[in-house]
Amino acid sequence: AYQRREDIDKYAHVATMQEIEDNGFNLNIPRYVDTFEPEEEIDLNEVAAEIRKLQSKIKDIDAELKPYFDELGLDFPFDVEGK
């Protein structure tokens, strides 16, 4: 881009002297090259549903592990009251 003096979207821009002057002779790249890319939208309802599903799986696994801890005489580090 530099040697060919070409504009490449989100990478390079050939600024005119007028553009540079209009920007107060500030040569900061973001004044000339927009590299912004919008973030992917997150469906919070979907995330909350996934968290609930995972929490349920964790409770099931904890309930499955607790008897082994009891058998070994160890304190089980997690609460399995809800099961």
Tab-separated table of C-alpha atoms in Angstrom, residues 8-13 28-38:
chain	number	residue	atom	x	y	z
A	8	ILE	CA	-6.876	-0.126	1.370
A	9	ASP	CA	-9.993	-0.204	3.547
A	10	LYS	CA	-9.150	-0.476	7.261
A	11	TYR	CA	-5.424	-0.590	6.449
A	12	ALA	CA	-4.090	2.395	4.497
A	13	HIS	CA	-5.154	5.806	3.219
A	28	ASN	CA	-2.303	9.972	13.977
A	29	ILE	CA	-3.368	6.973	11.916
A	30	PRO	CA	-6.940	6.772	13.320
A	31	ARG	CA	-7.652	10.209	11.830
A	32	TYR	CA	-7.213	8.735	8.364
A	33	VAL	CA	-7.778	4.970	8.618
A	34	ASP	CA	-10.943	3.627	10.250
A	35	THR	CA	-10.116	0.214	11.706
A	36	PHE	CA	-13.326	-0.121	13.731
A	37	GLU	CA	-15.112	-3.438	13.396
A	38	PRO	CA	-18.431	-3.851	15.183
